[in-house]
């Protein structure tokens, strides 16, 4: 019944009906060094063990033991606590698939054993309902999260299946899915889950099993949305629950940002398998609405704490923004699928922006602490709203864990599977979407093709690709020119060339490659000031600094004594100078600029326009660091958007 | 035991220990025409009957009938529903005290009868607990609102006592207060209420009864705050409940804005009676924090929907602001008491700003609809967040009532008692704080003094005062020069004079007045652009327009076709021209200015600074109307703060 291990990564669209590009086998791409290798190593050696310890400490694993009858006690945590374990398991699977580790394997075996033990005879598995509310099983669709947890179980199971040929979790998942189908399949209970997730999981399960009923069930759960039935329980209304409009009729991203984008991710998966154009048309409308009206410059999404939700168009406050880490990760998942469908670089561009800024701001540089909320402006000390645990208080550093711990293991599974997202194949060749020191080892027309990529990206714009092995045939190598890039140069074996840039935004080099061919793409990486649309009231008159894929911020630690970021204004006529620095052992490139900090107004809130005197000259040296690195030296004040000093 | 009817208004500080100024007897000041007479008439003839009908429809009155055993049924509404009735009763008392009305009297008698009937033998009275949760009586101090409701009962009772010599409600209130004292008096249960209100009510009751125990109980309820015991129930924490810091140690206004300012109002009352400087010092610190860091230009307060609360310093978004009507009314109450204590015009200035803008934006011009939330920026149609009932939705017009109906009857009682707040007396004379066509009829040194004020304020800056009667003695007439005023002229009997402006901001005319003396104060009323402190990120680069005490706004209805307020920028170099207009039968002065509306950015959220092209000339004629009048022609888009077009 189950297809043999295919060593694919999180998304296997190799047999999908609608896809411009095909995901590569999981082991086809290896990150070999540089920026992302360091993150993957920290994730493997620090974050995953830390996560296991936290899942024990917070009671998630104990919940399973209680459900399995191995311990007595009360359920701990939020009712979706099981999903934290599943996401952590998925992350471990991708890591163990890359190379074994006895400690991680033992932790995974413990968790898998508990999952197996907790499952009921009929297939049901959800420790909250098993322990705390057996009578409420399958009654609370608004907020119950049962199908949501099932979805994460399925994804973890698929990861163990693909990365390790370990089908212990898959057996559990399939039994649970059978039970779910009995309850909610065609002609059965006409319900779905307030938190989308099961949709993408079932499509992926179909890609593993090839069973049409798994895909049909995903479609059912998509089609059941939009009837305004949900929202009574949690008090957030049907928009929060993604039940306010049928998917095919949706024109705007709305409500809980994670729910919205987990749904669009599943719908895009469904489109790939079934090809229903009405679904894809809706996805393109939603993507346009999100990127043109509701997107932070970091790639973050979700303007409001209230309902963890999207705001109104152009409602993008820098200080009270939510920008949940999980929402940024959802955006990665969705943009990856849109890229596979369309082959257009705009989705890889947003993937890159979101990865380096919106997601990477979550983990501390040491790999054992996480932000849940990712603000773009923090005022001194006490007003950090960087964790839901502290929504009305403040945090001095990234918390080691969160009572609602959805984000940390989500970061872990993205980092451990990051190689999956670097490159794809099409019928004509290979496409490189994200630049990292890596090795691509795949087969073209049944013959080995090996390409090595060397780069200091994201600090350096030079990307050197060397063809190590190739079949004797013509094939194309497509390289993304990022949207932020203002100029680039290409050499082939030392000679400048001007390859065609296709309508999808890729430089396409179509030739009969030979082993030893050396292609160098050099992307200009001059720092630049970025301006917001004047409709974005919250940051009107402000500028941000970007360099390459990185959004920068000014943090209080790096500024001259006495400079209050509340009052800082930056000179946009002056130069932006790059300077290598070390931040807690992490080499990075900072940017020097100049500005002024004028606190003369501090006692008056409002004044007549003609009473304002001329301001001081912009003689204060300021330093910006990559936004992802903020808050690692204690959270004081920080801003991505700084007011622009008036000219003259 | 009870002092005879003294015909005082809401606050009687005539015998207080600490007061620079003394409130006048309720009937000493009569509003005789013009702007506020029209509002008082609408309030009397439209709003009060409408309110009674709504209190019946929403179930508030029925709750009392059920509690009294006159009907069967379930409690309806929020648990503080009784307080809506009490505030409505207070408003009716001030109206009936001005002149009788059989219909209003009958409504009041009905309500009073139900209040009497619902009270229990032991004095307890709170229909929610009597009907729905008898076992929970005096258990839920965070959110129970029992003492809050008691406070409003006391205030209504005092109004009937002072305005009408009707002590039916006072008898009910005193029985309830005796019961409260038994429960919470010295040495009894060490609790207080999550929602301040009882404090100011008990101080005022002391002013009626002269009984020290009423004042002592108020003090106890103040002293019991700040021990971080509250906040578990509602989930908002001790800041929301005003329990996070002892009053004497407070440095910042924080938490639920209404709770914060009802507390400071009661504390200022307590200071007036007992003179404890530590209390007044705290009040001055809180006032400075509020006015320098947390105040909207309309006088509105409360930046966040989340917890109906103050935001961080300078967190003053124009679109997602809360600015609850009740919070603005609380600010009136507090500033009035601070004015009485200090005699400084800054408190009368803020009273004026808040009254004309922050409070007056709530009622519809017709007097039968109300805003709960008062945003300073509303985007087209669907994103109006102008009611808590619609916090996640939208309203097309002001709602006729709200499920949480605290604001409408609060507006009613302020309008019906507005004469109370126009003027005061001191040992040396009379002070006029607010300008309105009115008659001041009081006694100086036991002899009649009558002053008539004629003015077209707030549309016109000329205020003509005529002394109609006066004792043969020297006394001073002090006139406030508003903070917004850039120039003024004074004539006495036709001759220009230059009276002394004292350190409190008043023009003081100290002389032996004679009947017929005619004093004319002319305040310059040129419209002006106002700029926010650069720390207010939300409206950086924007300007507002003010004229006299009125804040203006641009509303979509008044702009040329095709102009989207999302994209409007105003030219600040151009003229501001006043023009009389009629808005639904209401004469008012609009302001014409020019600007442009450039939607060229609409498809991009962020662009490199150097990619921005020059903008169009400011050739679009725009019209601003007083902010209080917005939203009466359907709620479309509106903004108080508009981006300033770059010069050139």
Short mmCIF file of C-alpha atoms in Angstrom, two decimals, chain A residues 154-411:
data_model
loop_
_atom_site.label_atom_id
_atom_site.label_comp_id
_atom_site.label_asym_id
_atom_site.label_seq_id
_atom_site.Cartn_x
_atom_site.Cartn_y
_atom_site.Cartn_z
CA UNK A 154 1.03 12.91 9.60
CA UNK A 155 3.82 15.30 8.63
CA UNK A 156 6.17 13.87 11.26
CA UNK A 157 5.31 10.37 10.09
CA UNK A 158 6.08 11.28 6.50
CA UNK A 159 9.43 12.76 7.53
CA UNK A 160 10.45 9.53 9.31
CA UNK A 161 9.25 7.54 6.33
CA UNK A 162 11.13 9.59 3.75
CA UNK A 163 14.27 10.46 5.65
CA UNK A 164 14.82 7.22 7.57
CA UNK A 165 12.57 4.55 6.11
CA UNK A 166 11.14 4.37 9.63
CA UNK A 167 7.40 3.72 9.39
CA UNK A 168 6.52 3.45 13.06
CA UNK A 169 4.82 6.85 13.11
CA UNK A 170 3.31 6.31 9.68
CA UNK A 171 1.51 3.27 10.99
CA UNK A 172 0.09 5.37 13.82
CA UNK A 173 -0.85 8.15 11.44
CA UNK A 174 -2.58 5.83 8.99
CA UNK A 175 -4.65 4.26 11.74
CA UNK A 176 -5.65 7.74 12.91
CA UNK A 177 -6.47 8.82 9.37
CA UNK A 178 -8.68 5.77 8.94
CA UNK A 179 -10.52 6.79 12.08
CA UNK A 180 -10.80 10.38 10.85
CA UNK A 181 -12.14 9.19 7.54
CA UNK A 182 -14.76 7.11 9.32
CA UNK A 183 -15.81 10.20 11.24
CA UNK A 184 -15.49 12.91 8.60
CA UNK A 185 -15.19 11.20 5.24
CA UNK A 186 -17.67 11.47 2.38
CA UNK A 187 -21.22 11.34 3.68
CA UNK A 188 -20.09 11.45 7.29
CA UNK A 189 -19.97 14.41 9.75
CA UNK A 190 -19.93 17.67 7.89
CA UNK A 191 -17.23 19.35 9.97
CA UNK A 192 -13.69 20.64 9.73
CA UNK A 193 -11.10 22.10 12.07
CA UNK A 194 -10.84 25.74 13.16
CA UNK A 195 -7.09 25.56 12.61
CA UNK A 196 -6.14 24.43 9.09
CA UNK A 197 -3.20 21.98 8.84
CA UNK A 198 -4.86 18.64 8.10
CA UNK A 199 -5.34 19.69 4.46
CA UNK A 200 -1.65 19.93 3.53
CA UNK A 201 -0.87 16.85 5.61
CA UNK A 202 -3.45 14.72 3.81
CA UNK A 203 -2.28 15.85 0.38
CA UNK A 204 1.25 14.90 1.34
CA UNK A 205 0.01 11.60 2.72
CA UNK A 206 -1.62 10.98 -0.65
CA UNK A 207 1.79 11.62 -2.21
CA UNK A 208 3.19 8.88 0.01
CA UNK A 209 0.38 6.36 -0.24
CA UNK A 210 -1.02 7.14 -3.65
CA UNK A 211 -4.47 6.52 -2.17
CA UNK A 212 -7.12 8.74 -3.72
CA UNK A 213 -9.19 8.67 -0.54
CA UNK A 214 -6.48 10.62 1.27
CA UNK A 215 -6.60 13.35 -1.35
CA UNK A 216 -10.40 13.27 -1.39
CA UNK A 217 -10.47 13.80 2.36
CA UNK A 218 -8.17 16.82 2.02
CA UNK A 219 -10.53 18.22 -0.59
CA UNK A 220 -13.52 17.67 1.66
CA UNK A 221 -11.88 19.62 4.47
CA UNK A 222 -11.15 22.47 2.06
CA UNK A 223 -14.64 22.48 0.62
CA UNK A 224 -16.29 22.56 4.04
CA UNK A 225 -14.87 25.97 4.83
CA UNK A 226 -16.58 29.30 4.39
CA UNK A 227 -20.04 28.66 5.74
CA UNK A 228 -19.84 31.00 8.72
CA UNK A 229 -20.55 28.23 11.16
CA UNK A 230 -17.46 28.54 13.29
CA UNK A 231 -16.38 31.17 15.74
CA UNK A 232 -18.88 30.81 18.54
CA UNK A 233 -16.54 29.04 20.94
CA UNK A 234 -13.38 31.07 21.05
CA UNK A 235 -15.20 34.32 20.55
CA UNK A 236 -13.16 35.29 17.56
CA UNK A 237 -15.78 34.78 14.92
CA UNK A 238 -15.61 32.93 11.63
CA UNK A 239 -12.83 35.05 10.12
CA UNK A 240 -10.42 33.90 12.82
CA UNK A 241 -11.39 30.29 12.07
CA UNK A 242 -11.11 30.75 8.29
CA UNK A 243 -14.78 29.95 7.93
CA UNK A 244 -16.04 33.31 6.68
CA UNK A 245 -15.74 32.77 2.95
CA UNK A 246 -15.48 29.73 0.68
CA UNK A 247 -11.87 29.33 -0.44
CA UNK A 248 -12.71 29.79 -4.10
CA UNK A 249 -14.39 33.13 -3.42
CA UNK A 250 -11.73 34.61 -1.15
CA UNK A 251 -10.19 37.92 -2.19
CA UNK A 252 -8.33 38.94 0.95
CA UNK A 253 -6.07 37.34 3.50
CA UNK A 254 -7.86 37.79 6.80
CA UNK A 255 -8.10 36.56 10.37
CA UNK A 256 -5.52 34.50 12.23
CA UNK A 257 -2.44 34.71 10.03
CA UNK A 258 -1.16 31.19 10.70
CA UNK A 259 -4.57 29.66 10.06
CA UNK A 260 -4.96 31.66 6.87
CA UNK A 261 -1.60 30.60 5.44
CA UNK A 262 -1.74 26.99 6.59
CA UNK A 263 -5.01 26.88 4.69
CA UNK A 264 -3.59 28.46 1.52
CA UNK A 265 -0.65 26.08 1.72
CA UNK A 266 -2.98 23.08 1.78
CA UNK A 267 -5.13 24.54 -0.97
CA UNK A 268 -2.07 25.08 -3.18
CA UNK A 269 -1.06 21.47 -2.54
CA UNK A 270 -4.55 20.41 -3.57
CA UNK A 271 -4.31 22.46 -6.74
CA UNK A 272 -1.04 20.77 -7.63
CA UNK A 273 -2.71 17.38 -7.40
CA UNK A 274 -6.09 18.13 -8.92
CA UNK A 275 -5.53 21.20 -11.05
CA UNK A 276 -8.74 23.04 -10.24
CA UNK A 277 -8.11 26.54 -11.57
CA UNK A 278 -10.62 28.25 -9.27
CA UNK A 279 -8.39 27.27 -6.36
CA UNK A 280 -5.25 28.69 -7.92
CA UNK A 281 -7.01 31.87 -8.99
CA UNK A 282 -8.01 32.42 -5.38
CA UNK A 283 -4.44 31.77 -4.23
CA UNK A 284 -3.11 34.41 -6.58
CA UNK A 285 -5.67 36.94 -5.36
CA UNK A 286 -4.77 36.25 -1.76
CA UNK A 287 -1.06 36.47 -2.46
CA UNK A 288 -1.52 39.82 -4.18
CA UNK A 289 -3.56 41.13 -1.26
CA UNK A 290 -0.96 39.96 1.25
CA UNK A 291 2.08 41.26 -0.58
CA UNK A 292 0.57 44.56 -1.71
CA UNK A 293 -1.23 45.49 1.49
CA UNK A 294 -0.43 43.35 4.53
CA UNK A 295 3.24 42.38 4.50
CA UNK A 296 6.00 43.66 6.74
CA UNK A 297 9.33 44.48 5.14
CA UNK A 298 10.77 41.52 7.07
CA UNK A 299 8.33 39.17 5.36
CA UNK A 300 6.47 38.98 8.67
CA UNK A 301 2.68 38.90 8.60
CA UNK A 302 -0.05 39.52 11.17
CA UNK A 303 -0.50 43.11 12.33
CA UNK A 304 -2.58 42.51 15.43
CA UNK A 305 -2.15 40.83 18.79
CA UNK A 306 -5.96 40.76 18.80
CA UNK A 307 -6.74 37.40 17.21
CA UNK A 308 -3.11 36.97 16.06
CA UNK A 309 -4.49 38.36 12.88
CA UNK A 310 -3.95 40.24 9.69
CA UNK A 311 -4.89 43.90 10.00
CA UNK A 312 -6.69 46.19 7.63
CA UNK A 313 -4.86 47.01 4.38
CA UNK A 314 -1.78 49.08 5.15
CA UNK A 315 -2.25 48.60 8.91
CA UNK A 316 1.36 47.65 9.54
CA UNK A 317 2.45 49.11 12.88
CA UNK A 318 6.11 48.51 13.66
CA UNK A 319 5.72 48.44 17.43
CA UNK A 320 2.48 46.63 18.14
CA UNK A 321 2.81 44.21 15.25
CA UNK A 322 2.43 40.51 15.90
CA UNK A 323 4.47 38.89 13.12
CA UNK A 324 4.25 35.48 14.70
CA UNK A 325 7.17 33.24 13.84
CA UNK A 326 4.76 30.47 12.79
CA UNK A 327 3.04 32.85 10.37
CA UNK A 328 6.36 33.59 8.69
CA UNK A 329 7.03 29.85 8.48
CA UNK A 330 3.57 29.36 6.98
CA UNK A 331 4.51 31.95 4.40
CA UNK A 332 7.65 29.93 3.55
CA UNK A 333 5.55 26.81 3.08
CA UNK A 334 3.01 28.57 0.91
CA UNK A 335 5.54 30.46 -1.20
CA UNK A 336 7.49 27.25 -1.78
CA UNK A 337 4.40 25.59 -3.23
CA UNK A 338 3.54 28.65 -5.33
CA UNK A 339 7.08 28.54 -6.68
CA UNK A 340 6.69 24.88 -7.57
CA UNK A 341 3.41 25.61 -9.36
CA UNK A 342 4.47 28.69 -11.26
CA UNK A 343 8.25 28.66 -11.43
CA UNK A 344 8.23 32.42 -10.84
CA UNK A 345 11.01 34.02 -8.86
CA UNK A 346 8.65 36.33 -6.97
CA UNK A 347 7.78 33.47 -4.67
CA UNK A 348 11.43 32.56 -4.11
CA UNK A 349 12.10 36.24 -3.46
CA UNK A 350 9.51 36.39 -0.72
CA UNK A 351 10.71 33.03 0.62
CA UNK A 352 14.19 34.52 0.94
CA UNK A 353 13.03 37.77 2.56
CA UNK A 354 10.88 35.88 5.02
CA UNK A 355 13.51 33.26 5.84
CA UNK A 356 16.37 35.67 6.57
CA UNK A 357 14.29 38.21 8.42
CA UNK A 358 10.82 37.12 9.48
CA UNK A 359 11.81 33.62 10.60
CA UNK A 360 15.45 34.03 11.56
CA UNK A 361 14.65 36.78 14.07
CA UNK A 362 12.96 34.13 16.21
CA UNK A 363 15.82 31.89 17.40
CA UNK A 364 18.52 33.36 19.61
CA UNK A 365 21.98 33.07 18.10
CA UNK A 366 22.81 30.38 20.66
CA UNK A 367 19.87 28.23 19.49
CA UNK A 368 18.06 27.73 22.79
CA UNK A 369 15.61 30.64 22.94
CA UNK A 370 12.88 31.93 20.68
CA UNK A 371 10.72 34.89 19.91
CA UNK A 372 7.08 34.16 19.27
CA UNK A 373 6.21 37.74 18.30
CA UNK A 374 8.66 39.59 16.08
CA UNK A 375 8.27 43.36 16.48
CA UNK A 376 10.00 45.80 14.15
CA UNK A 377 10.21 48.51 16.77
CA UNK A 378 10.82 48.05 20.45
CA UNK A 379 10.96 50.89 22.94
CA UNK A 380 13.32 50.82 25.88
CA UNK A 381 13.09 47.75 28.04
CA UNK A 382 9.70 47.51 29.52
CA UNK A 383 7.64 47.70 26.37
CA UNK A 384 8.94 44.64 24.59
CA UNK A 385 5.91 42.67 23.49
CA UNK A 386 7.89 39.81 22.08
CA UNK A 387 6.07 36.83 23.50
CA UNK A 388 2.44 35.93 23.95
CA UNK A 389 3.36 34.86 27.48
CA UNK A 390 4.22 38.47 28.02
CA UNK A 391 1.62 40.10 25.84
CA UNK A 392 0.94 42.69 28.47
CA UNK A 393 4.37 42.65 30.06
CA UNK A 394 7.83 42.45 28.75
CA UNK A 395 10.76 40.15 28.26
CA UNK A 396 14.41 41.00 28.81
CA UNK A 397 15.68 38.24 26.53
CA UNK A 398 14.25 35.65 24.19
CA UNK A 399 12.36 33.11 26.33
CA UNK A 400 13.81 29.58 26.39
CA UNK A 401 10.30 28.27 25.66
CA UNK A 402 6.71 29.48 25.59
CA UNK A 403 3.55 28.25 27.26
CA UNK A 404 2.17 28.17 23.71
CA UNK A 405 5.25 26.59 22.16
CA UNK A 406 4.17 26.29 18.55
CA UNK A 407 7.01 28.43 17.20
CA UNK A 408 10.24 26.83 18.49
CA UNK A 409 9.72 23.36 16.95
CA UNK A 410 8.41 25.00 13.80
CA UNK A 411 11.75 26.83 13.48
#
